[in-house]
Coordinates of C-alpha atoms and ligand atoms in Angstrom, one line a residue:
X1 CA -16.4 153.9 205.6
X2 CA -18.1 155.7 202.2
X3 CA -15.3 152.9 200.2
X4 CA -16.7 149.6 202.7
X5 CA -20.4 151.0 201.9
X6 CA -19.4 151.1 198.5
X7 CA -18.3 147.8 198.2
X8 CA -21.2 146.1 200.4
X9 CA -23.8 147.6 197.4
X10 CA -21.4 146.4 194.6
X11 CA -21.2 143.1 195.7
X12 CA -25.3 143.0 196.6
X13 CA -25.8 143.8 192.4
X14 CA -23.2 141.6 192.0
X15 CA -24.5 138.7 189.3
X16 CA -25.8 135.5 190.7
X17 CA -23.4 132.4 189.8
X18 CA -23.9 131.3 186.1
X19 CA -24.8 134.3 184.7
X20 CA -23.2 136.2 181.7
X21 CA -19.6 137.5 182.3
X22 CA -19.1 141.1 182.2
X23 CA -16.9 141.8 178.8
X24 CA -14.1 144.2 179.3
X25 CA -11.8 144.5 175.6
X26 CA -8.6 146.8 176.2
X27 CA -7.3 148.2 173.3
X28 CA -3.7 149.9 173.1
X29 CA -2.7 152.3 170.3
X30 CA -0.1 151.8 168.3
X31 CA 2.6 149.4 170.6
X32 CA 5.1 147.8 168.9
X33 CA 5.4 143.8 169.7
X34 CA 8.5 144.3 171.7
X35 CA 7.2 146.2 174.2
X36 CA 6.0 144.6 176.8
X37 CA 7.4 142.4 179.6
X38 CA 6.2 138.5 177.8
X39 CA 7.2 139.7 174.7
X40 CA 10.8 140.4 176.7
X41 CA 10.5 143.9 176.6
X42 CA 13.8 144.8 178.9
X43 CA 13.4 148.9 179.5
X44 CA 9.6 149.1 179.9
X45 CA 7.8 147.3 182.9
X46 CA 4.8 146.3 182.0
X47 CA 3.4 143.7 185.2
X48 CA -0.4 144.6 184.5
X49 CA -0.3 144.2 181.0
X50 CA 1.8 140.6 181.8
X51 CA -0.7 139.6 184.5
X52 CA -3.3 138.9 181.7
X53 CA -1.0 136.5 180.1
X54 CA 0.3 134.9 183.3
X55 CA -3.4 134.6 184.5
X56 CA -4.8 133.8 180.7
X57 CA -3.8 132.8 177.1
X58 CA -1.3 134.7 175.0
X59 CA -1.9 133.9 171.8
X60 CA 1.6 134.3 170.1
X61 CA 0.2 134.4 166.6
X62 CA -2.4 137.4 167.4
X63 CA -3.0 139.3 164.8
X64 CA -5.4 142.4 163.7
X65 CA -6.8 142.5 160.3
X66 CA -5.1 145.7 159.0
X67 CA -1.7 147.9 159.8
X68 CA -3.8 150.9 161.0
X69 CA -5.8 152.2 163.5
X70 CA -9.1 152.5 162.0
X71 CA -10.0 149.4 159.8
X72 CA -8.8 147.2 162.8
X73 CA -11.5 148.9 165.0
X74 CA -14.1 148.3 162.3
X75 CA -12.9 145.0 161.9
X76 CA -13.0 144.4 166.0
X77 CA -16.2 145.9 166.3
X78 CA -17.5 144.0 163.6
X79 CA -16.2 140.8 163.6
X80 CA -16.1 141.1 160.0
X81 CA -13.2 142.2 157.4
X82 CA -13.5 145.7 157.3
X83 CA -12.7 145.4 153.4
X84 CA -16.1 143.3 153.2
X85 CA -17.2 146.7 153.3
X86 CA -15.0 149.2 152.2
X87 CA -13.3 150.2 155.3
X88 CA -10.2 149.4 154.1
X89 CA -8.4 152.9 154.9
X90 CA -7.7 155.5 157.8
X91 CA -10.1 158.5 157.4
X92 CA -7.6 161.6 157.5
X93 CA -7.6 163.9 160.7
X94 CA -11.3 165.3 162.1
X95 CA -11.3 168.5 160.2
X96 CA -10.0 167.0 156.2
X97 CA -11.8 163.5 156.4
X98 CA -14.0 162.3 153.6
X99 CA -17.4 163.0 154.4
X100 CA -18.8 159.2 153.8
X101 CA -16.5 158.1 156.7
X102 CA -17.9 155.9 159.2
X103 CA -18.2 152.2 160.4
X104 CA -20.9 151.9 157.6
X105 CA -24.5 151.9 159.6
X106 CA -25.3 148.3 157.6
X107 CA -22.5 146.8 160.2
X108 CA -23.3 145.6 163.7
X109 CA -21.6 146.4 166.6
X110 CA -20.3 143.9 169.0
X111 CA -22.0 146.5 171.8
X112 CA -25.3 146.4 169.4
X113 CA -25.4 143.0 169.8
X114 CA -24.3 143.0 173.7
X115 CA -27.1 145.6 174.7
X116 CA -29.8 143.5 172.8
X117 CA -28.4 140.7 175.2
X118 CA -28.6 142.5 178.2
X119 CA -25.7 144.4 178.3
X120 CA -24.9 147.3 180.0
X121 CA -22.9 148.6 177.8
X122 CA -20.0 151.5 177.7
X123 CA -17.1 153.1 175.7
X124 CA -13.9 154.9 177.3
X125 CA -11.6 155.9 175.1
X126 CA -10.7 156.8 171.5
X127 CA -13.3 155.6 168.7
X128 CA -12.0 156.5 165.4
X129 CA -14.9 154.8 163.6
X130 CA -16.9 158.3 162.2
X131 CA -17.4 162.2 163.4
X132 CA -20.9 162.7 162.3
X133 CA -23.8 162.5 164.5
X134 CA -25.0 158.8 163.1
X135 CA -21.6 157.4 163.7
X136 CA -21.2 158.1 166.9
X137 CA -20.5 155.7 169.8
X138 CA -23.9 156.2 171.6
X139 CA -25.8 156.0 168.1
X140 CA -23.8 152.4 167.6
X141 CA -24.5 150.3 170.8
X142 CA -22.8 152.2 173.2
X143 CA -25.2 153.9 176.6
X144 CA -22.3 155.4 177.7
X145 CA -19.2 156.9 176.1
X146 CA -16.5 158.9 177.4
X147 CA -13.2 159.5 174.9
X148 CA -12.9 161.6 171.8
X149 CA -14.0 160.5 168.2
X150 CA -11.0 161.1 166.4
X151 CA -7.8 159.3 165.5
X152 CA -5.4 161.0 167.9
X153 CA -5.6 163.6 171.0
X154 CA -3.6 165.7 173.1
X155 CA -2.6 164.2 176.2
X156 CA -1.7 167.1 178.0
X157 CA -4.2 169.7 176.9
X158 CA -7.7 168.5 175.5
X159 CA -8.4 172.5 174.4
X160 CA -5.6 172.4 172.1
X161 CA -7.6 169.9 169.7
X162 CA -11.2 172.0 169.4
X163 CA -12.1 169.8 165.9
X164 CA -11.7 166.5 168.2
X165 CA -12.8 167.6 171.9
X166 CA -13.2 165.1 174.8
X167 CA -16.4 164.2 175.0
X168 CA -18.8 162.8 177.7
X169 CA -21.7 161.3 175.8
X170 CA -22.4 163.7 172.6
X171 CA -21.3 166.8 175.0
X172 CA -17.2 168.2 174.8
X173 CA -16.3 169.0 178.4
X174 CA -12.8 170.2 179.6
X175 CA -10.5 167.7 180.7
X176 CA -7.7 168.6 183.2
X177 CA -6.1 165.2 183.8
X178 CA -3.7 163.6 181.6
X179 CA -5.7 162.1 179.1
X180 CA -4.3 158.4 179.9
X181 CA -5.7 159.1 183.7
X182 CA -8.9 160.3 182.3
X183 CA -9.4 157.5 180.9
X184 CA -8.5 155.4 184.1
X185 CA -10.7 157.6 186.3
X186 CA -13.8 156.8 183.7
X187 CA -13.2 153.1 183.1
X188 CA -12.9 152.8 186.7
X189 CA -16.3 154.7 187.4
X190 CA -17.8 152.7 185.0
X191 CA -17.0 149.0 186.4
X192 CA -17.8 150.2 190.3
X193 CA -20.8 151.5 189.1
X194 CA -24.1 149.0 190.7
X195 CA -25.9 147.7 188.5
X196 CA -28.3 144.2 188.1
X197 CA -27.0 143.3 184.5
X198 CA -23.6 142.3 183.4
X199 CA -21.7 145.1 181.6
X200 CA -19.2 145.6 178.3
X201 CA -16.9 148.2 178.5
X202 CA -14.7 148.8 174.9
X203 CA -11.5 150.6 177.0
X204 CA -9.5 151.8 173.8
X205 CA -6.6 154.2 174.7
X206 CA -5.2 156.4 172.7
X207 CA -1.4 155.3 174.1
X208 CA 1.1 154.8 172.7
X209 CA 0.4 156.8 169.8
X210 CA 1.7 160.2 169.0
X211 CA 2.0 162.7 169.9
X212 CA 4.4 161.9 172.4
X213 CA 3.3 163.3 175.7
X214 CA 3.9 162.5 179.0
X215 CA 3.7 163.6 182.9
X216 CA 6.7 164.0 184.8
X217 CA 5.1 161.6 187.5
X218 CA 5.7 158.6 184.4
X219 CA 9.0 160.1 182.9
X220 CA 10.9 160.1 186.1
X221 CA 10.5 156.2 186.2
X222 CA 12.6 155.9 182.7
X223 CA 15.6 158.5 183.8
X224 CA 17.9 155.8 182.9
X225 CA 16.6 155.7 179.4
X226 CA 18.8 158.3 177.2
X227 CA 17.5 158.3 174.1
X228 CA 14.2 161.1 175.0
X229 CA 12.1 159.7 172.3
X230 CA 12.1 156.2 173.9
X231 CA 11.5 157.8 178.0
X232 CA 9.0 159.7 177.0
X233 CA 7.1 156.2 175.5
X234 CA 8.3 154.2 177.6
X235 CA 6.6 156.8 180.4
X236 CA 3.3 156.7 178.1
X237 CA 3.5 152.9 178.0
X238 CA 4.2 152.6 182.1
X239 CA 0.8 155.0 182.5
X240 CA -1.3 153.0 180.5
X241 CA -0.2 149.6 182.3
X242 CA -0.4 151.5 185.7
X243 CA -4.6 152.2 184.7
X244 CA -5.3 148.7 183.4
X245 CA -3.6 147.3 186.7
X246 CA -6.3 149.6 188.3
X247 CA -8.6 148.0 187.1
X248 CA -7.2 144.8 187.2
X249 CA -7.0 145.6 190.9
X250 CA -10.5 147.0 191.3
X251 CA -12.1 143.9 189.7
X252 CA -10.6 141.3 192.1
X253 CA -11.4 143.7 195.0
X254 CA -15.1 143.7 193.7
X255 CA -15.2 139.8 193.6
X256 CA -15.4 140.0 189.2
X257 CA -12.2 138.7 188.3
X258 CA -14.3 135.1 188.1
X259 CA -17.1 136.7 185.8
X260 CA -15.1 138.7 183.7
X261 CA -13.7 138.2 180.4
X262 CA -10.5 140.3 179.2
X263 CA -9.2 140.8 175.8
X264 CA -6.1 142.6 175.8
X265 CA -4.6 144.1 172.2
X266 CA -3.0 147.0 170.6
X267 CA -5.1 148.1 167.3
X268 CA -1.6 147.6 164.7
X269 CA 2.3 147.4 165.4
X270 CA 4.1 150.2 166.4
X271 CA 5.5 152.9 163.6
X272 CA 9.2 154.3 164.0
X273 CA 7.7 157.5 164.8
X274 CA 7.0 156.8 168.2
X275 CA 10.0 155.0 169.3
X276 CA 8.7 152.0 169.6
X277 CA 10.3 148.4 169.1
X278 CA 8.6 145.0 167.1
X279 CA 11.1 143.1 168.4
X280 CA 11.7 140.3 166.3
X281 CA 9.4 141.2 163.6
X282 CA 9.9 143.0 160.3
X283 CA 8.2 146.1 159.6
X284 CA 6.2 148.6 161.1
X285 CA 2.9 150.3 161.4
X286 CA 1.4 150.5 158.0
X287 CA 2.6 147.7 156.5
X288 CA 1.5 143.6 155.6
X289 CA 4.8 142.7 157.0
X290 CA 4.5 140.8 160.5
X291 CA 5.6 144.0 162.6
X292 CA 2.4 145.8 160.9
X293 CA 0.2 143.5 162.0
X294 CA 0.9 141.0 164.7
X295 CA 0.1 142.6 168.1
X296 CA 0.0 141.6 171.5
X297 CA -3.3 139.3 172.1
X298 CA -4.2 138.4 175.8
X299 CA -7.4 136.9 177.0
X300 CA -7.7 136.1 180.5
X301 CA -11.3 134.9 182.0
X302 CA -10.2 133.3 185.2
X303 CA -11.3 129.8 186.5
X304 CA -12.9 129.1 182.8
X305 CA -10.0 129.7 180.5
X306 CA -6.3 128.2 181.5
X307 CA -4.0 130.4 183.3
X308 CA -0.4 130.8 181.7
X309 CA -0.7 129.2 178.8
X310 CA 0.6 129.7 175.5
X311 CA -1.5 129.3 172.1
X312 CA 0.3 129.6 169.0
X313 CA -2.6 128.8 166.3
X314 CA -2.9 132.3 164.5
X315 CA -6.0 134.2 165.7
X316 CA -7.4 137.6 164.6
X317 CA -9.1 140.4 166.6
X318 CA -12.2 139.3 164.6
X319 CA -12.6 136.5 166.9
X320 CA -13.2 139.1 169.7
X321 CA -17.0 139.4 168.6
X322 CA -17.9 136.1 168.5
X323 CA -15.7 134.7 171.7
X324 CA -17.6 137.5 173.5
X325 CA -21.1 136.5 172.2
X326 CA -20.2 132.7 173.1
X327 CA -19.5 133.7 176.5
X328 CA -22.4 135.9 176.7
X329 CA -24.5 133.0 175.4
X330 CA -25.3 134.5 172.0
X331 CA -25.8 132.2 169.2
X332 CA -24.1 133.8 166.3
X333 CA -26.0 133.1 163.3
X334 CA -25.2 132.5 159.9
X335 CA -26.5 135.5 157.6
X336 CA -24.1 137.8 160.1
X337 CA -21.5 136.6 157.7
X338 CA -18.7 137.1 160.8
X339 CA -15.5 136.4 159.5
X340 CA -14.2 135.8 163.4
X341 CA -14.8 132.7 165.6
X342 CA -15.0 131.5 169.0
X343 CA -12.1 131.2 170.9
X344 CA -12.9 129.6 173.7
X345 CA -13.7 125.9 172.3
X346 CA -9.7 126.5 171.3
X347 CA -8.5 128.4 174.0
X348 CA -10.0 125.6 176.3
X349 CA -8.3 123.2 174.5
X350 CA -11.6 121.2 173.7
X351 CA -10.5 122.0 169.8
X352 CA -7.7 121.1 168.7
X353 CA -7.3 121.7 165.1
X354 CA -6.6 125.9 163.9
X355 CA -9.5 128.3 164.7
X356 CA -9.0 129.7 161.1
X357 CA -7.6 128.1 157.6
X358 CA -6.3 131.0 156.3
X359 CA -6.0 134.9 157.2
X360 CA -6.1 137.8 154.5
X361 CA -5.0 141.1 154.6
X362 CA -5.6 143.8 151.8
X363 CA -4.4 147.5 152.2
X364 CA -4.4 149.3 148.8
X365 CA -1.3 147.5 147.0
X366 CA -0.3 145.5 150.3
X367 CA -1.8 141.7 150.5
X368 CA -0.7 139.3 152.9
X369 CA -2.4 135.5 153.5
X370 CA -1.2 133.1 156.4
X371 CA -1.9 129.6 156.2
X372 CA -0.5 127.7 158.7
X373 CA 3.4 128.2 158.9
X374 CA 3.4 129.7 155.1
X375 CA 3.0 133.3 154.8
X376 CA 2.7 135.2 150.9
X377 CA 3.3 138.7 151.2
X378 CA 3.3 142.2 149.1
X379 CA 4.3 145.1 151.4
X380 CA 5.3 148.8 150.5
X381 CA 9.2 147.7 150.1
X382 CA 8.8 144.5 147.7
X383 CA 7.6 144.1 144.0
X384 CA 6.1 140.6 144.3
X385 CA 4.9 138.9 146.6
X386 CA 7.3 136.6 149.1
X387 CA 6.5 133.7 150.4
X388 CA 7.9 132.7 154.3
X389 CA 7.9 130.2 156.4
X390 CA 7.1 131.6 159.9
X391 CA 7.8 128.7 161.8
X392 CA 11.2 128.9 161.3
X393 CA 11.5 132.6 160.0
X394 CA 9.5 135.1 162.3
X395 CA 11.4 137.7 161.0
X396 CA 10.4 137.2 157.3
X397 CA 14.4 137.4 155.9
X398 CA 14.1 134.5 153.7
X399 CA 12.3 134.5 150.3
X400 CA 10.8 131.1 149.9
X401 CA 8.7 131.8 146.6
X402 CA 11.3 130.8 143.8
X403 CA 11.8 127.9 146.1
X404 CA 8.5 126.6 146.6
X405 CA 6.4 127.8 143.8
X406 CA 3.3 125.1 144.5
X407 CA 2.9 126.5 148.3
X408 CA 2.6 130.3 146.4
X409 CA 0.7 129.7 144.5
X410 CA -1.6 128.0 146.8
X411 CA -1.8 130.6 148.8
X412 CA -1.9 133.1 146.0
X413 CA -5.4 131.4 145.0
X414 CA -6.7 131.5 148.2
X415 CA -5.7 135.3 148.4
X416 CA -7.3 136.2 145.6
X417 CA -10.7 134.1 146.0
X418 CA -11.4 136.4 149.2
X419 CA -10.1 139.0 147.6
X420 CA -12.9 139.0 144.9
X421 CA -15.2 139.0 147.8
X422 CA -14.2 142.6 149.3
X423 CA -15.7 146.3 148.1
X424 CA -13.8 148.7 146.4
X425 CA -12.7 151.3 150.0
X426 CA -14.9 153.8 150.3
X427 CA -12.7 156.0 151.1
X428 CA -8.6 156.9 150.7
X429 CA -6.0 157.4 153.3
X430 CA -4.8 160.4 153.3
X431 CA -3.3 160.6 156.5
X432 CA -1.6 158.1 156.3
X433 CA -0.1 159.5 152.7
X434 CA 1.4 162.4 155.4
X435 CA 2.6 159.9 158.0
X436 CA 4.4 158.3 155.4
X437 CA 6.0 161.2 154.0
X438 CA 7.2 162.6 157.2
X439 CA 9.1 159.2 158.1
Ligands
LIG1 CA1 -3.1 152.6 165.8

């Protein structure tokens, strides 16, 4: 009864036809490629995760705009290349980071913009853009926030991690559930909730990425997977799908699967540390080669955007801001200086020529362009940079440079011309220094 009551005042704040969709962007943490079902993940079902890309677009050239967590959320947030200002590098962990780090308070957020356009407007999850006071979620466009600020969590045990505590708003509470249910339970509270306006929720979980915790309820699905590394993701992965199918669920129930649009990514490729697989791709987490930085990339908006299709033009989760704005009928203007565009004109197939001309990547030493098929590339392993041909080389095996010295150095000008445009970071990784010593 309380559940049918429930419903029948949802669906009276329901929005009238031809309003603003509600905006719901689902970020996973450190998944490798491989891992899920339409990428033919064989070990780890994944139907939710799938469902956006059977009932949406998966862009098979998706990328994110750095190998690690952090500058990737700036960059989505922002629309913008993090490097443009200096947000080129992970922080370090809550207690050692540099004291200037923060999504710089000269950016706006894609929920700044949102609220100004009406937006109700909330965060679940992990934020990993600054721990002081100004950067925090509610201080950058966010009326709600539920998650913890830092770069990782316990998912078991929220008091074991008192410099990073889950917080509800600005205030630490205790949180018995496994953190991925947590965050299932909140983003869940937050789309039933009635309201007249249409709502954003930034839904960034904190799976797959160390450390590698799970409940027996998700590990005794993978008992047929030996190596205990791998069950024990594979169980983190399987929790995470099961809340986004939640919601998933909850949203056709509630009549919003129509007026919603849903972005679906994982912030960088997966590292070795976790067990996870690229599949096909070279590389890893950290790193300019593909497997660092080409992610799973779903949109689904039903009965606007196609369902089951495939687009293979590369796009970047820059685009997120803008495609969002579009939809929400924001007008993006020029002296934003977004690096990302709207999808949907593409997705829609109304364009047909590539969204973007070129895509950079900078991470200290590590460049990376992609222009069309052609990719040039310095990562940790290489002195030089290589030049492939994705189109016929995904893998990035074959060394095309000496071969077709024009096409580098093409690219190599083009690298270089943005690269004159970025700030100097503002800060250094030394996290991910650590991480890379302990592999
Ligand atoms: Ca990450």
């Amino acid at each position: 009864m309380l559940a049918l009551v429930t419903t029948l005042l949802l669906a009276q704040s329901r929005p009238a036809a031809g309003s603003k969709p509600n905006i719901l962007v689902i970020v996973g943490d450190d998944m490798g490629y491989g891992d899920i079902g339409v990428h033919g993940c064989r070990d780890i079902p994944t139907p939710a995760i799938d469902s956006l890309a059977r009932n949406g677009i998966r862009a098979t050239s998706g990328y994110v705009s750095g190998p690690y967590c952090s500058p990737t959320r700036a960059g989505l947030m922002t629309g913008r290349y993090q490097q443009r200002y200096g947000h080129e590098f992970n922080p370090g962990p809550a207690g050692a980071a540099d004291p200037k780090f923060g999504l710089p308070l000269t950016e706006t957020t894609l929920a700044e913009r949102l609220k100004r356009a009406g937006y109700a407007t909330g965060m679940v999850g992990k934020w990993h853009l600054g721990y002081r006071p100004e950067y925090h979620p509610v201080k950058r466009g966010f009326a709600e926030y539920f998650g913890f600020l830092g770069g990782a969590h316990s998912y078991l045990d929220a008091r074991t991690d008192r410099a990073n505590p889950i917080l509800r708003g600005t205030d630490a509470v205790d949180e018995p559930e496994y953190l991925t249910e947590a965050f299932r339970r909140e983003a869940l509270a937050f789309i039933e909730r009635p309201r007249k306006e249409p709502w954003f929720l930034y839904w960034t979980f904190n799976a797959v990425h160390m450390p590698l915790q799970a409940t027996e309820k998700y590990r005794a699905r993978f008992a047929g997977i030996a190596d205990e590394r791998r069950r024990t993701y594979a169980a983190m992965m399987s929790a995470m799908d099961d809340a986004i199918g939640a919601v998933l669920e909850r949203l056709r129930a509630l009549g919003l699967e129509e007026r919603t649009l849903i972005f679906f990514i994982s912030d960088n490729g997966g590292p070795p540390v976790n067990a996870s697989s690229n599949g096909p791709l070279r590389g890893h987490k950290a790193q300019t080669w593909e497997g660092g930085i080409r992610v799973p990339f779903l949109v689904q908006w039903k009965g606007v955007l196609p369902a089951g299709k495939l687009y293979d033009p590369p796009v970047i989760q820059l685009d997120i801001l803008p495609t969002a704005l579009a939809a929400a009928g924001v007008a993006a203007r020029p002296e934003w200086k977004l690096d990302g565009v709207n999808l949907l004109p593409y997705l829609k197939g109304e364009k047909k020529q590539a969204p973007h001309e070129a895509l950079y990547w900078r991470f200290g030493q590590q460049m990376a362009i992609r222009m069309g098929d052609w990719k040039l590339v310095k990562a940790p392993d290489t002195s030089t940079p290589q030049l492939f041909d994705l189109g016929r080389d995904l893998g990035e095996k074959q060394d095309l440079a000496e071969k077709e010295p024009a096409v580098a150095r093409r690219l190599e000008a083009a690298w270089k011309k943005w690269n004159s445009e970025l700030e100097e970071p503002r800060w250094f990784p030394n996290e991910g220094r650590q991480a890379r010593k302990r592999r």
